[in-house]
Coordinates of N, CA and C and ligand atoms in Angstrom, one line a residue:
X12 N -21.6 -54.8 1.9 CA -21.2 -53.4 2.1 C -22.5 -52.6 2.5
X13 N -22.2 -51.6 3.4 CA -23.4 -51.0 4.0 C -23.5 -49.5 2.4
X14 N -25.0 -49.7 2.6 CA -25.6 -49.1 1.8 C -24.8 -47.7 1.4
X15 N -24.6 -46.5 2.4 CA -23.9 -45.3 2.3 C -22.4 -45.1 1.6
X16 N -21.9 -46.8 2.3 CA -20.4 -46.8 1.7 C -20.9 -47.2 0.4
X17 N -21.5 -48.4 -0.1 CA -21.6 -48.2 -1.6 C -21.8 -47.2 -2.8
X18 N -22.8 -46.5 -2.1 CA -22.9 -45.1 -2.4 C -21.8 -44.1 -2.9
X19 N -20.8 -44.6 -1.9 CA -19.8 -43.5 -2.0 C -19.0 -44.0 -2.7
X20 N -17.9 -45.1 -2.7 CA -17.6 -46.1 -3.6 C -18.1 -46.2 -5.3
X21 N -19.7 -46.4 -5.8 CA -19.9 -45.5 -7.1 C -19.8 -44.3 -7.3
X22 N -19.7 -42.8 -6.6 CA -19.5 -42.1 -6.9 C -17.9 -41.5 -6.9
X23 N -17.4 -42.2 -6.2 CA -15.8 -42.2 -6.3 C -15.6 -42.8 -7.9
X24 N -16.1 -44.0 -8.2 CA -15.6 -44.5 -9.4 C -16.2 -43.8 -10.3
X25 N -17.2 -43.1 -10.6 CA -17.7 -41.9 -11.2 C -16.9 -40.7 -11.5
X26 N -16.5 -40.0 -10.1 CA -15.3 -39.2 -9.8 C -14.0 -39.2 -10.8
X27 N -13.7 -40.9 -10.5 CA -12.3 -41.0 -11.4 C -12.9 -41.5 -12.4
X28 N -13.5 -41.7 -13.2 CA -13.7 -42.2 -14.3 C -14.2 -40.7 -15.3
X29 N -14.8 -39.2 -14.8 CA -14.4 -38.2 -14.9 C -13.5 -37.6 -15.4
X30 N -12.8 -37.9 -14.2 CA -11.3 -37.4 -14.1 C -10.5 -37.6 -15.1
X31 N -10.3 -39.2 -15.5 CA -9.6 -39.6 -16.7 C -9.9 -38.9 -17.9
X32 N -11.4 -38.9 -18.3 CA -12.3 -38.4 -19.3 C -11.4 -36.8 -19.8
X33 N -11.4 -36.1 -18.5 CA -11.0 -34.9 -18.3 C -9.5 -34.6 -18.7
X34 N -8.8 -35.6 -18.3 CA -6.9 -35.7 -18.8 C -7.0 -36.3 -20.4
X35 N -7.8 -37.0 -20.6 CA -8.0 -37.6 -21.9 C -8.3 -36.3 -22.6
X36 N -9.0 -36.0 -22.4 CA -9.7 -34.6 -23.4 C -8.9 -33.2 -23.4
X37 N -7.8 -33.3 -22.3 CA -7.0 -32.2 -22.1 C -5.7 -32.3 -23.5
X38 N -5.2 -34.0 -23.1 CA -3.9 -34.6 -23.7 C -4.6 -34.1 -25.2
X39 N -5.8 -34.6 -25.6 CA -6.1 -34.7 -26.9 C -5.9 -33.3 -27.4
X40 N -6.3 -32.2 -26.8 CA -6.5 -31.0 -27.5 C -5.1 -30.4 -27.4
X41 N -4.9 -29.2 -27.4 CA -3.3 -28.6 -27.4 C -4.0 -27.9 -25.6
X42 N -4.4 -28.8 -25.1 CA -4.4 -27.5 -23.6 C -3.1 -27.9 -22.9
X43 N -2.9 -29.2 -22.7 CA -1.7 -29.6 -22.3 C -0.4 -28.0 -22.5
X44 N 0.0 -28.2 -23.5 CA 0.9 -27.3 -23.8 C 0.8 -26.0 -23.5
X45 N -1.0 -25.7 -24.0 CA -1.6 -24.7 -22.9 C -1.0 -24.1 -21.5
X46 N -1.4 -25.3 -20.9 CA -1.3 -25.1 -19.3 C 0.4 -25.4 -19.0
X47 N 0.7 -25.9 -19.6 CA 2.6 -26.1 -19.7 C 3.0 -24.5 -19.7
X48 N 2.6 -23.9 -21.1 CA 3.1 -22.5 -21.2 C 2.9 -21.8 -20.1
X49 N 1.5 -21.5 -19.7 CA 1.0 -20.6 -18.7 C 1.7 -20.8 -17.6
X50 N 1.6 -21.6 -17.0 CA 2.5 -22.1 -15.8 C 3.6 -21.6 -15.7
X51 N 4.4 -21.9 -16.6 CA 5.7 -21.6 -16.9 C 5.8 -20.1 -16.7
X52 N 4.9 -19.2 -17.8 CA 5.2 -18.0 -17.8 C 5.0 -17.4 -16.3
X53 N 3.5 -18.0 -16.2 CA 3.7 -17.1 -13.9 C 4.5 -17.4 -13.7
X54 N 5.5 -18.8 -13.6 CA 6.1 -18.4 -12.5 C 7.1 -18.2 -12.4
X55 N 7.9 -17.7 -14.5 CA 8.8 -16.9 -14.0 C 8.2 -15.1 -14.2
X56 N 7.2 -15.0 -14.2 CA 6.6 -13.6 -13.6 C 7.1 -13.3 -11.9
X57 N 6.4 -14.4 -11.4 CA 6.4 -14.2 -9.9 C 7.8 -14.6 -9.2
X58 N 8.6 -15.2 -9.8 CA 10.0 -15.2 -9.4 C 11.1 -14.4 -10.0
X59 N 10.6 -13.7 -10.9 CA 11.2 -12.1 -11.0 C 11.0 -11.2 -10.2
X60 N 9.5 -11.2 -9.9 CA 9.2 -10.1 -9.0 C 9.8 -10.2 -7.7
X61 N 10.3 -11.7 -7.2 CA 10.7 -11.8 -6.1 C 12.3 -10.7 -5.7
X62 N 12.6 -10.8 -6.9 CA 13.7 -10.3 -7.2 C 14.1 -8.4 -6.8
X63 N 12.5 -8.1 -7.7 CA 12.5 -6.5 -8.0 C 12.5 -5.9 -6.4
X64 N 11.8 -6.9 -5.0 CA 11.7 -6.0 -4.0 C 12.8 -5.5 -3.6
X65 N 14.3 -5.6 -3.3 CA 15.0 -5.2 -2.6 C 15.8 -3.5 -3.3
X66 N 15.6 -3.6 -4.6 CA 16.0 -2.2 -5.7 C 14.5 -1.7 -5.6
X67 N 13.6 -1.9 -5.4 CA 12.1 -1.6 -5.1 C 12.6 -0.5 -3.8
X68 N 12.8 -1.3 -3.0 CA 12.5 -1.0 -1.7 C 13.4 0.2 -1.0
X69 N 14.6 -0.1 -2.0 CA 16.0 1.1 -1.9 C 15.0 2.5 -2.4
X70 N 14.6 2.7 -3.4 CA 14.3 3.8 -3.8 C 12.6 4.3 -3.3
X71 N 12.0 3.4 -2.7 CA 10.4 3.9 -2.6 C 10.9 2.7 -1.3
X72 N 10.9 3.5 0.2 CA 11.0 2.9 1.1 C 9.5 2.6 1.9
X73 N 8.8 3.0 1.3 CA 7.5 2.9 1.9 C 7.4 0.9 1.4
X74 N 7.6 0.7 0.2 CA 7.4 -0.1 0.1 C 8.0 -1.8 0.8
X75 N 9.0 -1.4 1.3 CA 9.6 -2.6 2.2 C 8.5 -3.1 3.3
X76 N 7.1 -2.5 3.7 CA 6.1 -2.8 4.2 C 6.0 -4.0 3.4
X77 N 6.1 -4.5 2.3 CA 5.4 -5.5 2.0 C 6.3 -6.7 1.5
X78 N 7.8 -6.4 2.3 CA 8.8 -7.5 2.0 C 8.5 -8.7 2.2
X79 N 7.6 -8.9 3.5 CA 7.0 -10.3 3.8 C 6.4 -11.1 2.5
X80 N 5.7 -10.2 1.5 CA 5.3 -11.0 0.6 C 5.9 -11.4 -0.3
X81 N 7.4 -11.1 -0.2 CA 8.7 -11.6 -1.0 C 8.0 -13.3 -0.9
X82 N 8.5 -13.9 0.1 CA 8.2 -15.2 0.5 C 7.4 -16.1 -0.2
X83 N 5.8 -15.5 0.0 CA 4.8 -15.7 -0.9 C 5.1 -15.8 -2.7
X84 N 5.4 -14.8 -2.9 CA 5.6 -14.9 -4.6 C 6.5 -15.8 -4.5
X85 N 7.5 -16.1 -4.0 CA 8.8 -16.9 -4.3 C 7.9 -18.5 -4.3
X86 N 7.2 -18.4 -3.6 CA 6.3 -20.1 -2.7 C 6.0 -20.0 -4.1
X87 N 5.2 -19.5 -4.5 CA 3.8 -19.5 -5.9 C 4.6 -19.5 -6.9
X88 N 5.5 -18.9 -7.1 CA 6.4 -19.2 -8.5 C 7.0 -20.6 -8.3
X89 N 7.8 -20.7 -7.3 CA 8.2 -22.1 -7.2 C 6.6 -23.6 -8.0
X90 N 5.8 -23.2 -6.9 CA 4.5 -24.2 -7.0 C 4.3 -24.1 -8.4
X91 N 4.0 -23.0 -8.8 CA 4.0 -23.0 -10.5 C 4.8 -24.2 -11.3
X92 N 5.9 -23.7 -10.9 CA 7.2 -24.2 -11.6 C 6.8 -25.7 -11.6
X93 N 7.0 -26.3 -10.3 CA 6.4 -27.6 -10.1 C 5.5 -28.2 -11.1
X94 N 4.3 -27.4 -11.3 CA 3.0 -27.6 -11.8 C 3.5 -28.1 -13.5
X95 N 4.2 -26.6 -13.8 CA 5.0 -27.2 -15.3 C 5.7 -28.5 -15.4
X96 N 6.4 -28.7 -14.3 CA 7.3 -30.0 -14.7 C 6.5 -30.7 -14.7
X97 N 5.3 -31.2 -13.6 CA 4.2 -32.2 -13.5 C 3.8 -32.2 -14.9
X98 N 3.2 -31.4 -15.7 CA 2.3 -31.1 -16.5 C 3.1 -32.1 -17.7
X99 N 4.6 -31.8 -18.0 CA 4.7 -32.1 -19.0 C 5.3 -33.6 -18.5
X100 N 5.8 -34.1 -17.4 CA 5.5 -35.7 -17.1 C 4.1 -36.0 -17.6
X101 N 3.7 -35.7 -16.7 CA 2.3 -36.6 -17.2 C 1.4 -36.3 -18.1
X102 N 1.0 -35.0 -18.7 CA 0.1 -35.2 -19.2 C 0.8 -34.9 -21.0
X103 N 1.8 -34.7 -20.9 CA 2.5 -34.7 -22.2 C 3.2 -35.7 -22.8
X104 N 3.7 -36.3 -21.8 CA 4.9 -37.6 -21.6 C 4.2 -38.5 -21.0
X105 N 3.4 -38.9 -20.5 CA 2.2 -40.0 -19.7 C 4.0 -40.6 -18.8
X106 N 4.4 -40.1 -18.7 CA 5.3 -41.1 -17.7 C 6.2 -41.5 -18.6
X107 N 6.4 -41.3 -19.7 CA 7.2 -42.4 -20.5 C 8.6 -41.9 -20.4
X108 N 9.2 -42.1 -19.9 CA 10.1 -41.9 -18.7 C 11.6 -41.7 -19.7
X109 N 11.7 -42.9 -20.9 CA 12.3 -43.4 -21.8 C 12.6 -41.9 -23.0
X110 N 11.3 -41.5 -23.5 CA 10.7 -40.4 -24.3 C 11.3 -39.2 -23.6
X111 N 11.1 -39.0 -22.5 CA 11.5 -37.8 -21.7 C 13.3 -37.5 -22.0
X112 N 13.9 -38.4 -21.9 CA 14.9 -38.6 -21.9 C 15.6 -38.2 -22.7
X113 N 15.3 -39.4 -24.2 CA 15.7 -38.8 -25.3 C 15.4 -37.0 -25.7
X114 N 14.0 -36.9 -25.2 CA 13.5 -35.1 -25.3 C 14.7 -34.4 -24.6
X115 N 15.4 -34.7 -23.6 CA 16.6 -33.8 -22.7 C 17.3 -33.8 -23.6
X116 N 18.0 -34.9 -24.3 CA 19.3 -35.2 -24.7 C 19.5 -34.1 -25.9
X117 N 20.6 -33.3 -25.7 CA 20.9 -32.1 -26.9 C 20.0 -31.0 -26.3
X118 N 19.0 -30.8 -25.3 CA 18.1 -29.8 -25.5 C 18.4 -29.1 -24.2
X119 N 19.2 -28.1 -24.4 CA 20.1 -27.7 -23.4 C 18.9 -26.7 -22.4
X120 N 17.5 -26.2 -23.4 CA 17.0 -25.4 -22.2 C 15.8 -26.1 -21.2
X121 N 15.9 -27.7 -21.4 CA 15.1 -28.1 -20.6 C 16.4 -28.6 -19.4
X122 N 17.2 -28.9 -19.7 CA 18.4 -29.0 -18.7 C 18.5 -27.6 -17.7
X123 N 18.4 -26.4 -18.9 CA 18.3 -25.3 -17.9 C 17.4 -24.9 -16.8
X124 N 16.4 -25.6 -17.0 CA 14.9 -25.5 -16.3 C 14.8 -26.4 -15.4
X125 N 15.4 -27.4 -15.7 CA 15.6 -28.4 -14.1 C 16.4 -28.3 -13.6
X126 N 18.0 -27.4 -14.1 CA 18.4 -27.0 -13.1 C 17.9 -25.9 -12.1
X127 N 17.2 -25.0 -12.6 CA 16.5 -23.8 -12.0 C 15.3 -24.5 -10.8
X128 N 14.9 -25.4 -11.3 CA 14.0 -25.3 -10.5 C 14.8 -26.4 -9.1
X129 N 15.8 -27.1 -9.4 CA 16.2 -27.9 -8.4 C 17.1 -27.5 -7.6
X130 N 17.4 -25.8 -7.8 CA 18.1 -24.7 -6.8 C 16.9 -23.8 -6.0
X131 N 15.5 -24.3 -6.9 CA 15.0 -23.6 -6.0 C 14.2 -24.8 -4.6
X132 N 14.3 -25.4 -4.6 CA 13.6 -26.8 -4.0 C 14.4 -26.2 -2.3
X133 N 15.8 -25.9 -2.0 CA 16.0 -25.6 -1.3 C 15.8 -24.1 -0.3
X134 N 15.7 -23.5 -1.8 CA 15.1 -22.2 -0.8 C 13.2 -22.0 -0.5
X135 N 12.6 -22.6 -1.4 CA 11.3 -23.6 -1.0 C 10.9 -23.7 0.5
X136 N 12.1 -25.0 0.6 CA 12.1 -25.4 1.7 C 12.2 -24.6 3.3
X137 N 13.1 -24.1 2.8 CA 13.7 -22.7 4.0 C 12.9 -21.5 3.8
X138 N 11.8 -21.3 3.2 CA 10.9 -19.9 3.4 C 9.8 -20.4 4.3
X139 N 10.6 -20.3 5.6 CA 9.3 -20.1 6.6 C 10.2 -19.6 7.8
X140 N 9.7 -18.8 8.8 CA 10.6 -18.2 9.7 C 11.1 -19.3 10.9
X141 N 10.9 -20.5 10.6 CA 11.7 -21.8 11.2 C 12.7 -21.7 11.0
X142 N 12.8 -21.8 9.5 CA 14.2 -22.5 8.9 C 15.1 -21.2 9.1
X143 N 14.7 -20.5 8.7 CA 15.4 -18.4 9.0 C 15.9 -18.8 10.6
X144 N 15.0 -19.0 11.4 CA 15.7 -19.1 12.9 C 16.9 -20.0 13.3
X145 N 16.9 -21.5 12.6 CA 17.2 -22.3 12.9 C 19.0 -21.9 11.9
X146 N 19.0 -21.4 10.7 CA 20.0 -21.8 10.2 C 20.6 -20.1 10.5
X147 N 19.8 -19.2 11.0 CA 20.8 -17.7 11.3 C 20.4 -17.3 10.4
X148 N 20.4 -15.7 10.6 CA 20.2 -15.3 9.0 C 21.1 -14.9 8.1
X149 N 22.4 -14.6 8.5 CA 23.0 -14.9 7.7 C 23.4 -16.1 6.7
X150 N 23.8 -17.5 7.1 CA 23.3 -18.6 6.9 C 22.1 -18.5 5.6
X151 N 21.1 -18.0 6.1 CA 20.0 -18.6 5.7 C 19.6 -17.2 4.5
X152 N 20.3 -16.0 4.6 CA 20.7 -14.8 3.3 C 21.6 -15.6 2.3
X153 N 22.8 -16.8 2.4 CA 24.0 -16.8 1.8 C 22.6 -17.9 1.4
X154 N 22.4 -18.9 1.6 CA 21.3 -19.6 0.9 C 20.7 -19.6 -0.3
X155 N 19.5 -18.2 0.2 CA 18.8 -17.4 -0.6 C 19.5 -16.7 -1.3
X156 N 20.9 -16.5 -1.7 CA 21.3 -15.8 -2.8 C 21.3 -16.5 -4.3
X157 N 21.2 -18.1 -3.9 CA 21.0 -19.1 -5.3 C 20.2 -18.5 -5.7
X158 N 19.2 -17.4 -5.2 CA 18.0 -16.7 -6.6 C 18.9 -16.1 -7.4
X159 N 20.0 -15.8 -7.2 CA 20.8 -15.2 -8.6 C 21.2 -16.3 -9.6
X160 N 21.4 -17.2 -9.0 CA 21.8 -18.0 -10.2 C 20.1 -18.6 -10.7
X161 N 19.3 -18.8 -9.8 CA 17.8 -20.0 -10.2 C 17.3 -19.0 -11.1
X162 N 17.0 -17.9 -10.8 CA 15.9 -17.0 -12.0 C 16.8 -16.8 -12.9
X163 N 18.0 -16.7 -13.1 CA 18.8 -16.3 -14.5 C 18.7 -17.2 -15.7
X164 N 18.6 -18.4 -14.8 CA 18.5 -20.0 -15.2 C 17.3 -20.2 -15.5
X165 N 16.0 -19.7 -15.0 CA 14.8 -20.0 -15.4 C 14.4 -19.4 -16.7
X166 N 15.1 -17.6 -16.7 CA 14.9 -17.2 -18.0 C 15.5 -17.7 -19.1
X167 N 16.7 -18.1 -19.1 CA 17.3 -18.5 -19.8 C 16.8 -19.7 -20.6
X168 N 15.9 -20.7 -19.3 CA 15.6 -21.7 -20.6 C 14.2 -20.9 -20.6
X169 N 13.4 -20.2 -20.6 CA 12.4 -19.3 -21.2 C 12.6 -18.7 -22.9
X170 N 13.5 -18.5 -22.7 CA 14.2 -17.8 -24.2 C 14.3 -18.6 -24.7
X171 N 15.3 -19.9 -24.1 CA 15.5 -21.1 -25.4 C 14.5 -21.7 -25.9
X172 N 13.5 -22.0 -25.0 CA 12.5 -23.0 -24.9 C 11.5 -22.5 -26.4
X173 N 12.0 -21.1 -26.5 CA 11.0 -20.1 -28.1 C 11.7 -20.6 -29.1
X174 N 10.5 -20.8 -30.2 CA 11.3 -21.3 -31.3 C 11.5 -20.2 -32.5
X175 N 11.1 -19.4 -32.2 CA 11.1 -18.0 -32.2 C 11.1 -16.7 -31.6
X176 N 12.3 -15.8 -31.7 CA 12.6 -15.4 -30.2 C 11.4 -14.0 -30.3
X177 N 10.9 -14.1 -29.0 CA 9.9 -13.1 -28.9 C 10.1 -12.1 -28.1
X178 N 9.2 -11.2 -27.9 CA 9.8 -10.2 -27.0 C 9.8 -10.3 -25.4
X179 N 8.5 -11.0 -25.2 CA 8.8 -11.3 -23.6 C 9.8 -11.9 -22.7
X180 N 10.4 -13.1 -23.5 CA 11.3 -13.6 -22.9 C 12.4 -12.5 -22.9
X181 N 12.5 -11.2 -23.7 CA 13.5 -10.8 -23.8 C 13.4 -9.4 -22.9
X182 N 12.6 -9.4 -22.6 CA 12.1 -7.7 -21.4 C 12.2 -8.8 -20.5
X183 N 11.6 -9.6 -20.5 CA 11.7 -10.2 -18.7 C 13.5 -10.3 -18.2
X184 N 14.2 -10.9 -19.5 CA 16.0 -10.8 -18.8 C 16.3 -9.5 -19.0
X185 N 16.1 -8.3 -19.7 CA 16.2 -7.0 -19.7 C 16.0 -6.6 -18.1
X186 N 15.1 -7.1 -17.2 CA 14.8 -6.3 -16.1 C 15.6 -7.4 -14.8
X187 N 16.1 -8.5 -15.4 CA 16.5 -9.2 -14.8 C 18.4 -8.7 -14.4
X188 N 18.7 -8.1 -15.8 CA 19.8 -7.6 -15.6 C 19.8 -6.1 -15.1
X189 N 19.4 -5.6 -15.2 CA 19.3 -4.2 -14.6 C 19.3 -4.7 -12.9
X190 N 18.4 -5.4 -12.8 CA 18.6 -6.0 -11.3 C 19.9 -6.0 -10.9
X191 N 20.3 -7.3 -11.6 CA 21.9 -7.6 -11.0 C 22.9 -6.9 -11.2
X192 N 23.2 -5.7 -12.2 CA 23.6 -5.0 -12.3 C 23.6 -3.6 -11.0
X193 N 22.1 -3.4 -10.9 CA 21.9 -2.5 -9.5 C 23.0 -3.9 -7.7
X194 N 22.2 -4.9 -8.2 CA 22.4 -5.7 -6.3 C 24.2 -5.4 -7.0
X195 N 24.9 -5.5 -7.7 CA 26.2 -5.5 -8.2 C 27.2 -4.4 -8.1
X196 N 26.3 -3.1 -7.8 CA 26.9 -2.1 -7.6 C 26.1 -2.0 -6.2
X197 N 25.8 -2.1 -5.8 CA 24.6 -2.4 -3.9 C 25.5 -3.1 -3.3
X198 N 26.3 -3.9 -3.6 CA 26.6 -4.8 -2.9 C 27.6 -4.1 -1.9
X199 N 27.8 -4.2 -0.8 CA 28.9 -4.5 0.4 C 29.4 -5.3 0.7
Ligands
HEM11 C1 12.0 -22.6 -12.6 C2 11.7 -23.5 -13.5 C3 11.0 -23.2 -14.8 C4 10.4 -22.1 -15.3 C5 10.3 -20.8 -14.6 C6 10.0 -22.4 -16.6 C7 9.3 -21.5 -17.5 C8 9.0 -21.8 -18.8 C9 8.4 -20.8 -19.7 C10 8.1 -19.4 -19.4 C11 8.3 -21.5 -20.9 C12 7.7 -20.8 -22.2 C13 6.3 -20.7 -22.2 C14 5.8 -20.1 -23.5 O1 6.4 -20.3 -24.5 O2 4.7 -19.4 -23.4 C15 8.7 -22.8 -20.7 C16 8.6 -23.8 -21.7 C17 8.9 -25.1 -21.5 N1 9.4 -25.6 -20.4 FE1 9.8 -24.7 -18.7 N2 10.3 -23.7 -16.9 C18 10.9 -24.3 -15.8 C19 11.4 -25.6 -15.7 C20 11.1 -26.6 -16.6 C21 11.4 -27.9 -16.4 C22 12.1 -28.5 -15.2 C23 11.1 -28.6 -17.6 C24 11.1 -30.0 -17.9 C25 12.0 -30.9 -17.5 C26 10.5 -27.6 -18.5 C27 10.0 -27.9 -19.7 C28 9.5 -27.0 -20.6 C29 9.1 -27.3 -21.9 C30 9.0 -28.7 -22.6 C31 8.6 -26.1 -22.5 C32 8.0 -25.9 -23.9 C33 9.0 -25.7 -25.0 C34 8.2 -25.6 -26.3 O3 7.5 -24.7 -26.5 O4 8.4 -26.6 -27.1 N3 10.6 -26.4 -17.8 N4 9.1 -23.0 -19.4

């Protein structure tokens, strides 16, 4: 092996031998859960807000300037979202695929959360002005309306997921229904 590549080759095995050190020391302490929570909460922060532009934008029109960044929040809450499920596969669950399972079984707001997040995987997919051209926008509006059902469903297992009901979970669906109750009387 030439000198440079070996080089790099021990510091890769350095790298991941790090790395593990680093998941090791995460799993051991309570960060795991940590970073499970956190995650969770941005991104149903940022997939609320996705929500607030359109009753936003009715009443303070200046602000539809920045509808484009609907898109964005919706991307980053989604990637969040992601991040949680990852988090608790692996660094909670190491994979144990078996354990996860039985954890679903009866626990209706982790059911709620994978259904939320596997309605949003489609509109994910369709936030870029490709998919908007290709499927019409009408089409591709009737799509994007599953955010009524995915954030209702997100909060929902947000709430459950407390084993003590607190108040954030409960202002976040407070603003969630005023929403739907505004797009509900909005509607045409
Ligand atoms: C759009 C999708 C999702 C969102 C927005 C979301 C959000 C949240 C939030 C805000 C919490 C509470 C955090 C806290 O107490 O500070 C939470 C907890 C949790 N979520 Fe999710 N979640 C989603 C999907 C999922 C999925 C797919 C799973 C697993 C299959 C999952 C598993 C959990 C677990 C295990 C907890 C912790 C419950 C506990 O404290 O014991 N979530 N989630």
């Amino acid at each position: 092996m030439r000198p440079k590549r070996l080089i790099l080759a021990i510091n890769l095995v350095i790298l991941l031998l790090l790395l593990g050190q680093m998941l090791a020391a995460i799993q051991a302490s309570d960060m795991a859960s940590e970073l499970r929570d956190t995650s969770g909460r941005w991104a149903s922060y940022l997939l609320l807000a996705t929500m607030l532009f359109t009753p936003l934008g009715y009443y303070r029109p200046v602000l539809r300037r920045y509808l484009p960044l609907r898109r964005h929040l919706g991307l980053w809450g989604f990637a969040l979202a992601m991040m949680h499920l990852l988090i608790w596969v692996t660094l909670e669950f190491g994979f144990a695929w078996a354990l996860m399972w039985q954890e679903m079984d009866g626990n209706l707001f982790i059911w709620l959360g994978l259904v939320a997040l596997l309605l949003l995987v489609p509109l994910a997919l369709t936030s870029n002005t490709r998919a908007m051209r290709k499927l019409g926008y009408r089409n591709w509006q009737a799509w994007h309306s599953l955010t009524y059902v995915a954030v209702p469903l997100a909060l929902g297992h947000y709430l459950l997921a407390q084993k003590v009901v607190t108040a954030e979970p409960v202002l976040l669906l407070v603003v969630l229904v005023m929403v739907l109750v505004w797009r509900y009387r909005h509607a045409h």
